[in-house]
Every structure is written in structure tokens, then in C-alpha cells.
Coordinates of N, CA and C in Angstrom, one line a residue:
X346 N 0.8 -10.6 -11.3 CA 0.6 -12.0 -11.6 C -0.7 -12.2 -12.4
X347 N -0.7 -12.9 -13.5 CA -1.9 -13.2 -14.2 C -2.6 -14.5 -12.9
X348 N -4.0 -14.5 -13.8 CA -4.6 -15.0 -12.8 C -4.5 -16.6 -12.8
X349 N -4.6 -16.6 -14.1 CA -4.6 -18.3 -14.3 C -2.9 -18.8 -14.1
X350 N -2.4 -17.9 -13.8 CA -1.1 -18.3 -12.9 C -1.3 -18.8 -11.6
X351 N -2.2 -17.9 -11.2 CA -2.3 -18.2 -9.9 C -2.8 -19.6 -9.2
X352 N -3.7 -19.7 -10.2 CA -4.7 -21.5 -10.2 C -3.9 -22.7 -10.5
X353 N -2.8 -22.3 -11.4 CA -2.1 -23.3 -12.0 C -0.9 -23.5 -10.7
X354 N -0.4 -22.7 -10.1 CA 0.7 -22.3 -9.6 C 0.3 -22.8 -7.6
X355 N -1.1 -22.4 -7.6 CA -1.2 -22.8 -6.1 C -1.2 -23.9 -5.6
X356 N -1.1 -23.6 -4.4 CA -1.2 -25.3 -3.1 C -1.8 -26.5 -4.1
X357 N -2.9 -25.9 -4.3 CA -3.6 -27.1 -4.8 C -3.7 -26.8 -6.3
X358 N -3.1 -26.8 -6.8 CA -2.6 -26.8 -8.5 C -4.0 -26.9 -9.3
X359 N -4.2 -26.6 -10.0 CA -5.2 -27.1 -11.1 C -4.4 -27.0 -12.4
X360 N -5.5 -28.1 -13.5 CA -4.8 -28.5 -14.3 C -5.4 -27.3 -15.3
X361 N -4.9 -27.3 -16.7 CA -5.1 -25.9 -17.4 C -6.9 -25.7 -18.0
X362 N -7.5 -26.7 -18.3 CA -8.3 -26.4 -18.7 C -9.1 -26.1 -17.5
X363 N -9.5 -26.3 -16.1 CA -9.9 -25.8 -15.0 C -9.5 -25.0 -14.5
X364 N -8.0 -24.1 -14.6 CA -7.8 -23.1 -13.8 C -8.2 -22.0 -15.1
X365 N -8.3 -22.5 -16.7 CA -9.2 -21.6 -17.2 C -10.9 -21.6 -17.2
X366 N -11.3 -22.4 -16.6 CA -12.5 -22.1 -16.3 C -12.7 -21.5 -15.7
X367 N -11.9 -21.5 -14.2 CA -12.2 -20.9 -12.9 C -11.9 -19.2 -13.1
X368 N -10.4 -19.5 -14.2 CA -10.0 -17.7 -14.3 C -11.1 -16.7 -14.9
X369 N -12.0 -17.7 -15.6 CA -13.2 -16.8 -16.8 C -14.2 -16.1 -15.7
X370 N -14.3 -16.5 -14.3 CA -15.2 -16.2 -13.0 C -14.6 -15.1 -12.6
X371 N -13.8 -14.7 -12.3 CA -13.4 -13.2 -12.0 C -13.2 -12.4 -12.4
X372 N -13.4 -11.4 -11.8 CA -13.4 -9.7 -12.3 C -11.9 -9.0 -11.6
X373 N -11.4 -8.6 -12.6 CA -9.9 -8.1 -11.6 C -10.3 -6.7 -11.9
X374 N -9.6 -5.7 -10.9 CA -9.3 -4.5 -10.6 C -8.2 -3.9 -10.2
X375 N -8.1 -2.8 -9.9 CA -7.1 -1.9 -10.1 C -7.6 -1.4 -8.4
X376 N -7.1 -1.3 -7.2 CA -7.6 -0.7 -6.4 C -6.4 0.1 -5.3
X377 N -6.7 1.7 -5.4 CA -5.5 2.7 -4.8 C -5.1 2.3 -3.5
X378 N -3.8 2.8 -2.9 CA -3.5 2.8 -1.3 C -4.4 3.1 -0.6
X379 N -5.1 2.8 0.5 CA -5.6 3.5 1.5 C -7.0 3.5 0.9
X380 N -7.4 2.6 0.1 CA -8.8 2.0 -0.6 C -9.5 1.7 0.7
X381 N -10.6 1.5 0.6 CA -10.9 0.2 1.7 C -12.2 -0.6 0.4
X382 N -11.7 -2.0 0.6 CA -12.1 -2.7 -0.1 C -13.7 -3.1 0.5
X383 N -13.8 -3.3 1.3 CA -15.1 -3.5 2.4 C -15.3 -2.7 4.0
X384 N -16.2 -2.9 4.2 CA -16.1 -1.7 5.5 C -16.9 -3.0 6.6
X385 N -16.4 -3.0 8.0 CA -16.8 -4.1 8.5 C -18.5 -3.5 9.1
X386 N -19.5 -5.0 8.5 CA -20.6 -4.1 9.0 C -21.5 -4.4 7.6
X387 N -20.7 -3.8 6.5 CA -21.7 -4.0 5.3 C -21.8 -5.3 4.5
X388 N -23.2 -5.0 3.8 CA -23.2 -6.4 3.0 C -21.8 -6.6 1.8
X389 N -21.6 -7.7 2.5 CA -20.6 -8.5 1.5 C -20.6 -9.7 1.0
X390 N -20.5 -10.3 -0.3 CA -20.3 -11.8 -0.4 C -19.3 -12.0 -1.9
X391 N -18.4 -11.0 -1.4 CA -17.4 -11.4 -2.4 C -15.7 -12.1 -2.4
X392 N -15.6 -12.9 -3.3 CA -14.0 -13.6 -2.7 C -13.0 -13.1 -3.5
X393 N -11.7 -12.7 -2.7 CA -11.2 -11.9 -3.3 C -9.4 -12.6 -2.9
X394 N -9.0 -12.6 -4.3 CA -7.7 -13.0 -4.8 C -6.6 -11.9 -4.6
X395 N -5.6 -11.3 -4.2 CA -4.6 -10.2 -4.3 C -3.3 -11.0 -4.9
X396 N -3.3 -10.2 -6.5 CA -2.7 -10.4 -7.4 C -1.1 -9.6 -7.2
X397 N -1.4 -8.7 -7.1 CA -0.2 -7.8 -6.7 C -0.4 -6.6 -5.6
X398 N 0.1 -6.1 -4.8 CA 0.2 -5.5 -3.9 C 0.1 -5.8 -2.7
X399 N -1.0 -5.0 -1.6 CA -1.1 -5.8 -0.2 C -2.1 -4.9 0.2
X400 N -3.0 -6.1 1.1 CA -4.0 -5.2 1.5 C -4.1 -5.7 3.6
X401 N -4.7 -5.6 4.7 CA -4.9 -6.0 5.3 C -5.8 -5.6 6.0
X402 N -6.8 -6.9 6.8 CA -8.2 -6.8 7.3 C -8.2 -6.2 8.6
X403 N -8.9 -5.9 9.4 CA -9.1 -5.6 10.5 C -10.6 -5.0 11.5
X404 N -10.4 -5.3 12.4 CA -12.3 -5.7 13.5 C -12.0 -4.0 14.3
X405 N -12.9 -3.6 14.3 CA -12.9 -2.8 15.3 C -14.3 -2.3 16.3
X406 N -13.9 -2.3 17.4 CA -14.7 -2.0 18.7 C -15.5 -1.1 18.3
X407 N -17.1 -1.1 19.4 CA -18.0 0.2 19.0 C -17.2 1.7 19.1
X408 N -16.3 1.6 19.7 CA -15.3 2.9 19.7 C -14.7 3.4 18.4
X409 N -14.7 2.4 17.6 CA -13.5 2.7 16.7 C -12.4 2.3 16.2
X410 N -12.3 1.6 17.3 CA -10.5 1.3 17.9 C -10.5 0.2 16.9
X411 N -9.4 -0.2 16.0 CA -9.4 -1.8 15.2 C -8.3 -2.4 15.5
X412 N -8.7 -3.5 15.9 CA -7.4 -4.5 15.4 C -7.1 -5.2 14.3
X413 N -5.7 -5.5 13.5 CA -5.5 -6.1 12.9 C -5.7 -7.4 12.6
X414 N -6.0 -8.1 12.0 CA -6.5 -9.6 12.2 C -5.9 -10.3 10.9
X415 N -5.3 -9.8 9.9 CA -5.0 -10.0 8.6 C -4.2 -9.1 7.7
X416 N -2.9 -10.0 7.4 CA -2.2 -9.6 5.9 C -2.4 -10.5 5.0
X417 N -2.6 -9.6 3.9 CA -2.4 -10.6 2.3 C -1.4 -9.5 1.6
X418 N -0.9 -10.3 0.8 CA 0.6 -10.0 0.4 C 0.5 -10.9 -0.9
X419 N 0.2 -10.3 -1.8 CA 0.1 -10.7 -3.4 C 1.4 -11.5 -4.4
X420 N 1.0 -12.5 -4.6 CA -0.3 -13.1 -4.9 C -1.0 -14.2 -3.6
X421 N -1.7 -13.9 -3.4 CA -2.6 -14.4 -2.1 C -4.3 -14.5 -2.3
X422 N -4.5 -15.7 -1.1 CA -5.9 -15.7 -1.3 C -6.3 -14.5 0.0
X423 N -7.7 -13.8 -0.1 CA -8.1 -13.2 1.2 C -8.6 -14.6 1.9
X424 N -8.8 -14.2 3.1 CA -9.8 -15.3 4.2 C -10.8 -15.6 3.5
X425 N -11.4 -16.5 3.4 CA -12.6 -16.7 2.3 C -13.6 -16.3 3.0
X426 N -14.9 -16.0 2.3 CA -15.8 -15.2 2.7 C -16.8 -15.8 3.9
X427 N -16.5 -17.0 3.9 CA -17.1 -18.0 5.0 C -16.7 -17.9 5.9
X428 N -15.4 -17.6 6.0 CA -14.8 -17.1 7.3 C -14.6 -15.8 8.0
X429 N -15.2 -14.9 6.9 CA -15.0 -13.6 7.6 C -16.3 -12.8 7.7
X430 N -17.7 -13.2 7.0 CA -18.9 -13.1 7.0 C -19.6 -13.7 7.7
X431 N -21.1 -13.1 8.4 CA -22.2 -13.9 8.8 C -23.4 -13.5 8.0
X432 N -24.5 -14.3 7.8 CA -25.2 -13.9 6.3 C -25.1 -12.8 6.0
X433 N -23.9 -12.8 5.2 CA -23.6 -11.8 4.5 C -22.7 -10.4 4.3
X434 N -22.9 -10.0 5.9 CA -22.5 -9.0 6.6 C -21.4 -9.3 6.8
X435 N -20.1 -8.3 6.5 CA -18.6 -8.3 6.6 C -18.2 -8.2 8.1
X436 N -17.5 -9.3 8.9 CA -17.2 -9.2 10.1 C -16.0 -8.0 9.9
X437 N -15.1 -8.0 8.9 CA -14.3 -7.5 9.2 C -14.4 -6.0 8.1
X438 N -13.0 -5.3 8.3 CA -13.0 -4.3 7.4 C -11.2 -4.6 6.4
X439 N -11.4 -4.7 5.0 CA -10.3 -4.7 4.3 C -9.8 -3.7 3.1
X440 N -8.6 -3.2 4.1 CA -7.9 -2.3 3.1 C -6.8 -2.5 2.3
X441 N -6.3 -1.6 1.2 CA -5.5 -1.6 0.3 C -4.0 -0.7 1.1
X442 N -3.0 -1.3 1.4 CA -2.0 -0.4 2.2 C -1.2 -0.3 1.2
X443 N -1.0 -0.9 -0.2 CA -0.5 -0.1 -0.8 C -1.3 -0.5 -2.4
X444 N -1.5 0.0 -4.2 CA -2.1 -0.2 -4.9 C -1.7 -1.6 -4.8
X445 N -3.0 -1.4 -5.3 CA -3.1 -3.8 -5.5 C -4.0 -3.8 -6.8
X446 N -3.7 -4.9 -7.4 CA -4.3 -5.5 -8.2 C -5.2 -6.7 -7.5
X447 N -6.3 -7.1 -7.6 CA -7.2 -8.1 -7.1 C -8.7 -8.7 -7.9
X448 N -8.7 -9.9 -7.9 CA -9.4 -10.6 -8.4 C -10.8 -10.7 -7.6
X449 N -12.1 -10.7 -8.1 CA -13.2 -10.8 -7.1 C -14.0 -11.8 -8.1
X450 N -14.8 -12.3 -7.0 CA -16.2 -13.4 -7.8 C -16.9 -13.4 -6.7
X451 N -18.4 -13.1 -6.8 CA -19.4 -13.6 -5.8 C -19.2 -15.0 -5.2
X452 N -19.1 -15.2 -4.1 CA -19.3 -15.9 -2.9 C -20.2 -17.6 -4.1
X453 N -21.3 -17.2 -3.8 CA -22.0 -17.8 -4.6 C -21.9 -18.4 -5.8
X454 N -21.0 -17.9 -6.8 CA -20.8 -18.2 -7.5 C -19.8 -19.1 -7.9
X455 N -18.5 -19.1 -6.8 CA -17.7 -20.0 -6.5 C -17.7 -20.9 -5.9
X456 N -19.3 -20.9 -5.2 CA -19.9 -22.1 -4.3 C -20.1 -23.0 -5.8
X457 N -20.8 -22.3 -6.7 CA -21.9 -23.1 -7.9 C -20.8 -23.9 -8.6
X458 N -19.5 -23.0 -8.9 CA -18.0 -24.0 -9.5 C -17.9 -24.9 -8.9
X459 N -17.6 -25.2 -7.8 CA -16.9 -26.1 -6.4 C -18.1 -27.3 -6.3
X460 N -19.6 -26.9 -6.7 CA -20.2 -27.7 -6.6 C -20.0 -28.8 -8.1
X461 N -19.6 -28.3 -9.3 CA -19.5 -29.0 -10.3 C -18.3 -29.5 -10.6
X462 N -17.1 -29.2 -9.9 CA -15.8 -29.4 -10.0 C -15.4 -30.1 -9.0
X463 N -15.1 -31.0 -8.9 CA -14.0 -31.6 -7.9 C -12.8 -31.1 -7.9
X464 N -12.0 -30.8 -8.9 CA -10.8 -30.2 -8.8 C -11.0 -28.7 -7.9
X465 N -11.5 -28.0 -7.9 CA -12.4 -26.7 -7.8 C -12.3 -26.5 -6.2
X466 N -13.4 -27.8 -6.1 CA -13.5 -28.0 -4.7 C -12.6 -28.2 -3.9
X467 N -12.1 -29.1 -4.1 CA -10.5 -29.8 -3.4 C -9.4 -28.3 -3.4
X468 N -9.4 -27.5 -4.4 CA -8.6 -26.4 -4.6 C -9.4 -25.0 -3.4
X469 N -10.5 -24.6 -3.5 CA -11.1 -24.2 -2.2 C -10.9 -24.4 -1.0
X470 N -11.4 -25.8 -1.0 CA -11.3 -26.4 0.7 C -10.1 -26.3 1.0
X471 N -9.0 -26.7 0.3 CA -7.7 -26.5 0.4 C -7.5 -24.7 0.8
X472 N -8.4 -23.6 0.3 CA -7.3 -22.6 0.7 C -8.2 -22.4 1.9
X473 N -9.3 -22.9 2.4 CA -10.4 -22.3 3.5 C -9.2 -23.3 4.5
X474 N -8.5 -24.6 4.6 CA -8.0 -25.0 5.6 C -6.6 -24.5 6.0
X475 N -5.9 -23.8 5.1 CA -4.9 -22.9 5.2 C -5.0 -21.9 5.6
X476 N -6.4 -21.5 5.5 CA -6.6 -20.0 6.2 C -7.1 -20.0 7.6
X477 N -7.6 -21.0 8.0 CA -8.2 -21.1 9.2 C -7.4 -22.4 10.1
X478 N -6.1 -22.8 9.5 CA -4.8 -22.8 10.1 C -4.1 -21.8 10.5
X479 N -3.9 -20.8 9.8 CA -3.1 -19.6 10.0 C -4.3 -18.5 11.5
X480 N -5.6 -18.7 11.3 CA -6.1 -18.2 12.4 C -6.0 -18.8 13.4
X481 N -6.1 -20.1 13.5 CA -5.9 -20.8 14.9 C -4.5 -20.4 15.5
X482 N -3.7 -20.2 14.4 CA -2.3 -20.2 15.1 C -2.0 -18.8 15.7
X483 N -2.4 -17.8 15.0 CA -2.4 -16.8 15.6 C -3.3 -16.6 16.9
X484 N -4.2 -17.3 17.2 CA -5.2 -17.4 18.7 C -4.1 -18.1 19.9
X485 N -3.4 -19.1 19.1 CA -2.7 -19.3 19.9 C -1.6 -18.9 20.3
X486 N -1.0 -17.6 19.6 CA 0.2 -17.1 20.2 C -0.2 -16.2 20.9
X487 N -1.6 -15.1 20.4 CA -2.2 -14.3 21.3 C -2.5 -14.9 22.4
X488 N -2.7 -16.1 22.8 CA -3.1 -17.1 23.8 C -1.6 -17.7 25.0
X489 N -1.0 -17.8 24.5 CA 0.1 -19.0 25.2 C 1.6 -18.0 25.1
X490 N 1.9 -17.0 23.9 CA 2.9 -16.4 24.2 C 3.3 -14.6 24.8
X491 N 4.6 -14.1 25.4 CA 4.5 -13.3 25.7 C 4.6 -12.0 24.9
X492 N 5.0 -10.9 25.0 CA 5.5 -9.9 23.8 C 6.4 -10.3 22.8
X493 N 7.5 -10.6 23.5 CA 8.9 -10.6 22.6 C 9.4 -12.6 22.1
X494 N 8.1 -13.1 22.4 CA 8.0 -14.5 21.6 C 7.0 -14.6 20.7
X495 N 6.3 -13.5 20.6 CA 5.5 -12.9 19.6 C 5.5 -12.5 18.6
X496 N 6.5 -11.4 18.7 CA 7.1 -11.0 18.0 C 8.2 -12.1 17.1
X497 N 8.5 -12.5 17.7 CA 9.5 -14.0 17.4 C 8.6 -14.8 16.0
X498 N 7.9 -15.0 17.0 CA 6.9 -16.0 16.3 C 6.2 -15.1 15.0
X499 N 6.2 -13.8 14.8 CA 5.7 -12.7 14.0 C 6.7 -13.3 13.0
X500 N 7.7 -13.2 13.2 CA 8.8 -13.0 12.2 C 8.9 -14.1 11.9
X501 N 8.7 -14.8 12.0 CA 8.9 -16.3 11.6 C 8.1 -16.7 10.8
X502 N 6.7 -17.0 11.1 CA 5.4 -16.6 10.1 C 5.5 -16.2 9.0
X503 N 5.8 -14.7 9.3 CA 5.3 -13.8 8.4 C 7.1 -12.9 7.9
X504 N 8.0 -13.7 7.5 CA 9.0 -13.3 7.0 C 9.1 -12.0 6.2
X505 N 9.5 -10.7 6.3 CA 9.4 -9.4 5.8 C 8.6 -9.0 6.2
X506 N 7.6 -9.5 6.7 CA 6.6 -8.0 6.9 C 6.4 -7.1 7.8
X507 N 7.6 -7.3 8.5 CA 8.0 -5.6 9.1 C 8.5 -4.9 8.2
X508 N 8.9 -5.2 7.3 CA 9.4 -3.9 6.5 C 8.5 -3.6 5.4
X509 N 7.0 -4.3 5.0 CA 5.9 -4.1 4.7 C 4.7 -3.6 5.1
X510 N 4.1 -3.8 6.4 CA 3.3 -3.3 6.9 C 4.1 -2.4 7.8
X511 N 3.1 -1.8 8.2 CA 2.8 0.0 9.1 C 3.7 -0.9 10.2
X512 N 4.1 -0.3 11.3 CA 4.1 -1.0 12.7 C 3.2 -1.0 13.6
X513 N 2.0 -0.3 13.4 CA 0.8 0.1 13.9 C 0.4 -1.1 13.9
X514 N -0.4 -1.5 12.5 CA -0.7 -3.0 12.4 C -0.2 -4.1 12.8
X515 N 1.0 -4.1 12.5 CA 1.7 -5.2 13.5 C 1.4 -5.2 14.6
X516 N 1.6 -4.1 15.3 CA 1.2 -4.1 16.6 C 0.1 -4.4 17.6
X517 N -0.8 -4.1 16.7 CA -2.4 -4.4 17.0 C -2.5 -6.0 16.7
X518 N -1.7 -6.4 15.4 CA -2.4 -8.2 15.3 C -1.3 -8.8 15.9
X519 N -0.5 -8.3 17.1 CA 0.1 -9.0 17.9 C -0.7 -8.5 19.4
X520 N -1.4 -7.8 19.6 CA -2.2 -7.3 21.1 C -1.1 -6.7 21.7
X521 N -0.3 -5.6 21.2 CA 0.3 -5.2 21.6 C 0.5 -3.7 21.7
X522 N 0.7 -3.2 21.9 CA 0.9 -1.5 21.5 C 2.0 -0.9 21.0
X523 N 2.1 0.0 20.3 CA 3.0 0.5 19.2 C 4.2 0.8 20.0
X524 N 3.9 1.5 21.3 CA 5.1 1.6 22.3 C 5.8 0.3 22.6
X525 N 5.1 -0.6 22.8 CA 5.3 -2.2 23.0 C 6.3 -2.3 22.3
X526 N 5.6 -2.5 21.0 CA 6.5 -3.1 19.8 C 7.6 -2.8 19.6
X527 N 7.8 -1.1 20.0 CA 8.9 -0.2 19.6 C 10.7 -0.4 20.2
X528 N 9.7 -0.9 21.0 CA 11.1 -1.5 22.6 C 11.0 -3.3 22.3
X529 N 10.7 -3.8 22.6 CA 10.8 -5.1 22.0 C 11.4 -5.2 20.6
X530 N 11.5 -4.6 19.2 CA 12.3 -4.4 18.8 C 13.4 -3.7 18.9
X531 N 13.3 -3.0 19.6 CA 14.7 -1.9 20.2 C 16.0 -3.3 21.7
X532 N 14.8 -3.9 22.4 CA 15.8 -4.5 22.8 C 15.7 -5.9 22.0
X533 N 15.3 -6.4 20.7 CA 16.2 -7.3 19.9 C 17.0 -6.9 19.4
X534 N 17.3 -5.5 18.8 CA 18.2 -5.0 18.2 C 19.4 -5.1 18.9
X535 N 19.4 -4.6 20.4 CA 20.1 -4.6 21.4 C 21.2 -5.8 21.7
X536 N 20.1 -6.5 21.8 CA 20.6 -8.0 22.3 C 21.8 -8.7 21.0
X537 N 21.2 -8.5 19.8 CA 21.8 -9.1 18.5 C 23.2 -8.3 18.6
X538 N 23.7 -7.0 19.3 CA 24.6 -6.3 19.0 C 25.6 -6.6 20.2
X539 N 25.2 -7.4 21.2 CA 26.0 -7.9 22.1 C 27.0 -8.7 22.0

């Protein structure tokens, strides 16, 4: 997807001479499978657009161990950097699961737009309250639901992306284990064949 498609085409639409202003701010790339775009830990202050492909984030324990916390699925915004940074430093870690194309602009610099633009703004705030809808909602199914209404709720959400992401990942950004998952879809399968 071009980019200034993307501006013109989103939630919060911009009109053409603003989604080409805003398109002239990024830098697109080319980035392989199994990239990792940031590592959780390092300095980061970059916002990043996925044009084509798919990448997803994930936190992990002083052990190692990560959880999933995040799919983007192109064309998509990432979590904005406000929400996944503390001065500066990358809470999380984001990889490329399969080649993606992606758009980047310093943090900063899309503050300096948003400060001169109203449309800009209103188009930001708009994707920061979409993103941090979609995190609430996920705290709350890790919160309130069981495995197999999780999974429910997975599918519902996030339509195709079991046949997109790993099951690994799935499994982890539902708190569940791959064995979990494996039977919980083995008895939906079950049940549907009844």
C-alpha cells in the first residue's frame, strides 16, 4: 500500500494536501522475516506504520520467556511510541514474522506535525485511542475470561489470524500455553462436528 493511501484512507481520513505533507515525514523500508525491528530495552523513539506484511510485539521476563502483547497486520498503525516506550527506552520488542514493508518517523517529529496541524492531530489522537482501546480490551479478557472464551473472543477480534500468526504467539497473547491452545482448538473443532 502506498503511503499517502494510507492517510487518505484511515479512521481519521486526511484531506490530500495533509496526508501529503505528513507522507513527505517518513522513511519506508524493506524489512526480512524474523527481522527484529527493536529489541525491548533499547533506545527507541520511532513510529512505525506496516504497509504490507506483519510484524508482532512482545515483553519478556528477566528469563527470556516473552509474551505476545501485539499483532500488526499491514496496512496498520504500530502502538504508538507513547504507549510502548518510557523516556525513550523500548518496553517492548518488535518483530517482522513475515517481509514487511514499513513506514518510520521519529517520535518527535510527528509530535512537531500534530503540533501544527489540527487535522494531524485529531488523526494521531485518533490512532493512540484505538490502540489503547484494543489494549484495554485485551486486559480485560486476560482478566474476566476463561481459555476457550478467549479464544472465542481471539477470533472475533482478530479475524484470520490463526492462520497468520505462529500458534505460539497466539498462545502467549492469550496466557495460555501452546498445549492449551492445541486442545481448545481440537475440542472446537470437535464440538462444530457434532
Amino acid at each position: 500500500m502506498e503511503l499517502s493511501t494510507f492517510f487518505s484512507g484511515s479512521q481519521s481520513s486526511l484531506d490530500k494536501a495533509t496526508a501529503k505533507r505528513l507522507t513527505g515525514a517518513w522513511q519506508i523500508k524493506h524489512v526480512a522475516k524474523d527481522s527484529c525491528i527493536v529489541m525491548q530495552g533499547a533506545d527507541y523513539s520511532m513510529e512505525t506504520i506496516v504497509l504490507a506484511g506483519r510484524l508482532s510485539s512482545t515483553i519478556a521476563d528477566p528469563d527470556g520467556r516473552a509474551v505476545c502483547v501485539g499483532f500488526y497486520e499491514g496496512p496498520c498503525m504500530v502502538t504508538p511510541a507513547i504507549a510502548r516506550t518510557r523516556h525513550g527506552i523500548s518496553l517492548v520488542s518488535i518483530n517482522a514474522t513475515t517481509d514487511a514493508l514499513i513506514a518510520q518517523m521519529e517520535s518527535a517529529a510527528l509530535t512537531e506535525l500534530m503540533l501544527s496541524s489540527e487535522p494531524i492531530r485529531q488523526w494521531a489522537n485518533g490512532i493512540l485511542q484505538y490502540e489503547l482501546g484494543r489494549k484495554a480490551e485485551r486486559e480485560w479478557c486476560l482478566a474476566a475470561l476463561g481459555g476457550a472464551d478467549r479464544l472465542a473472543w481471539f477470533r472475533k477480534t482478530y479475524p484470520h489470524h490463526e492462520e497468520l500468526f505462529s500458534h505460539s504467539l497466539i498462545a502467549s497473547f492469550l496466557g495460555v500455553t501452546p498445549v492449551t491452545l492445541s486442545r481448545l482448538r481440537g475440542a472446537d473443532r470437535d464440538s462444530t462436528t457434532v
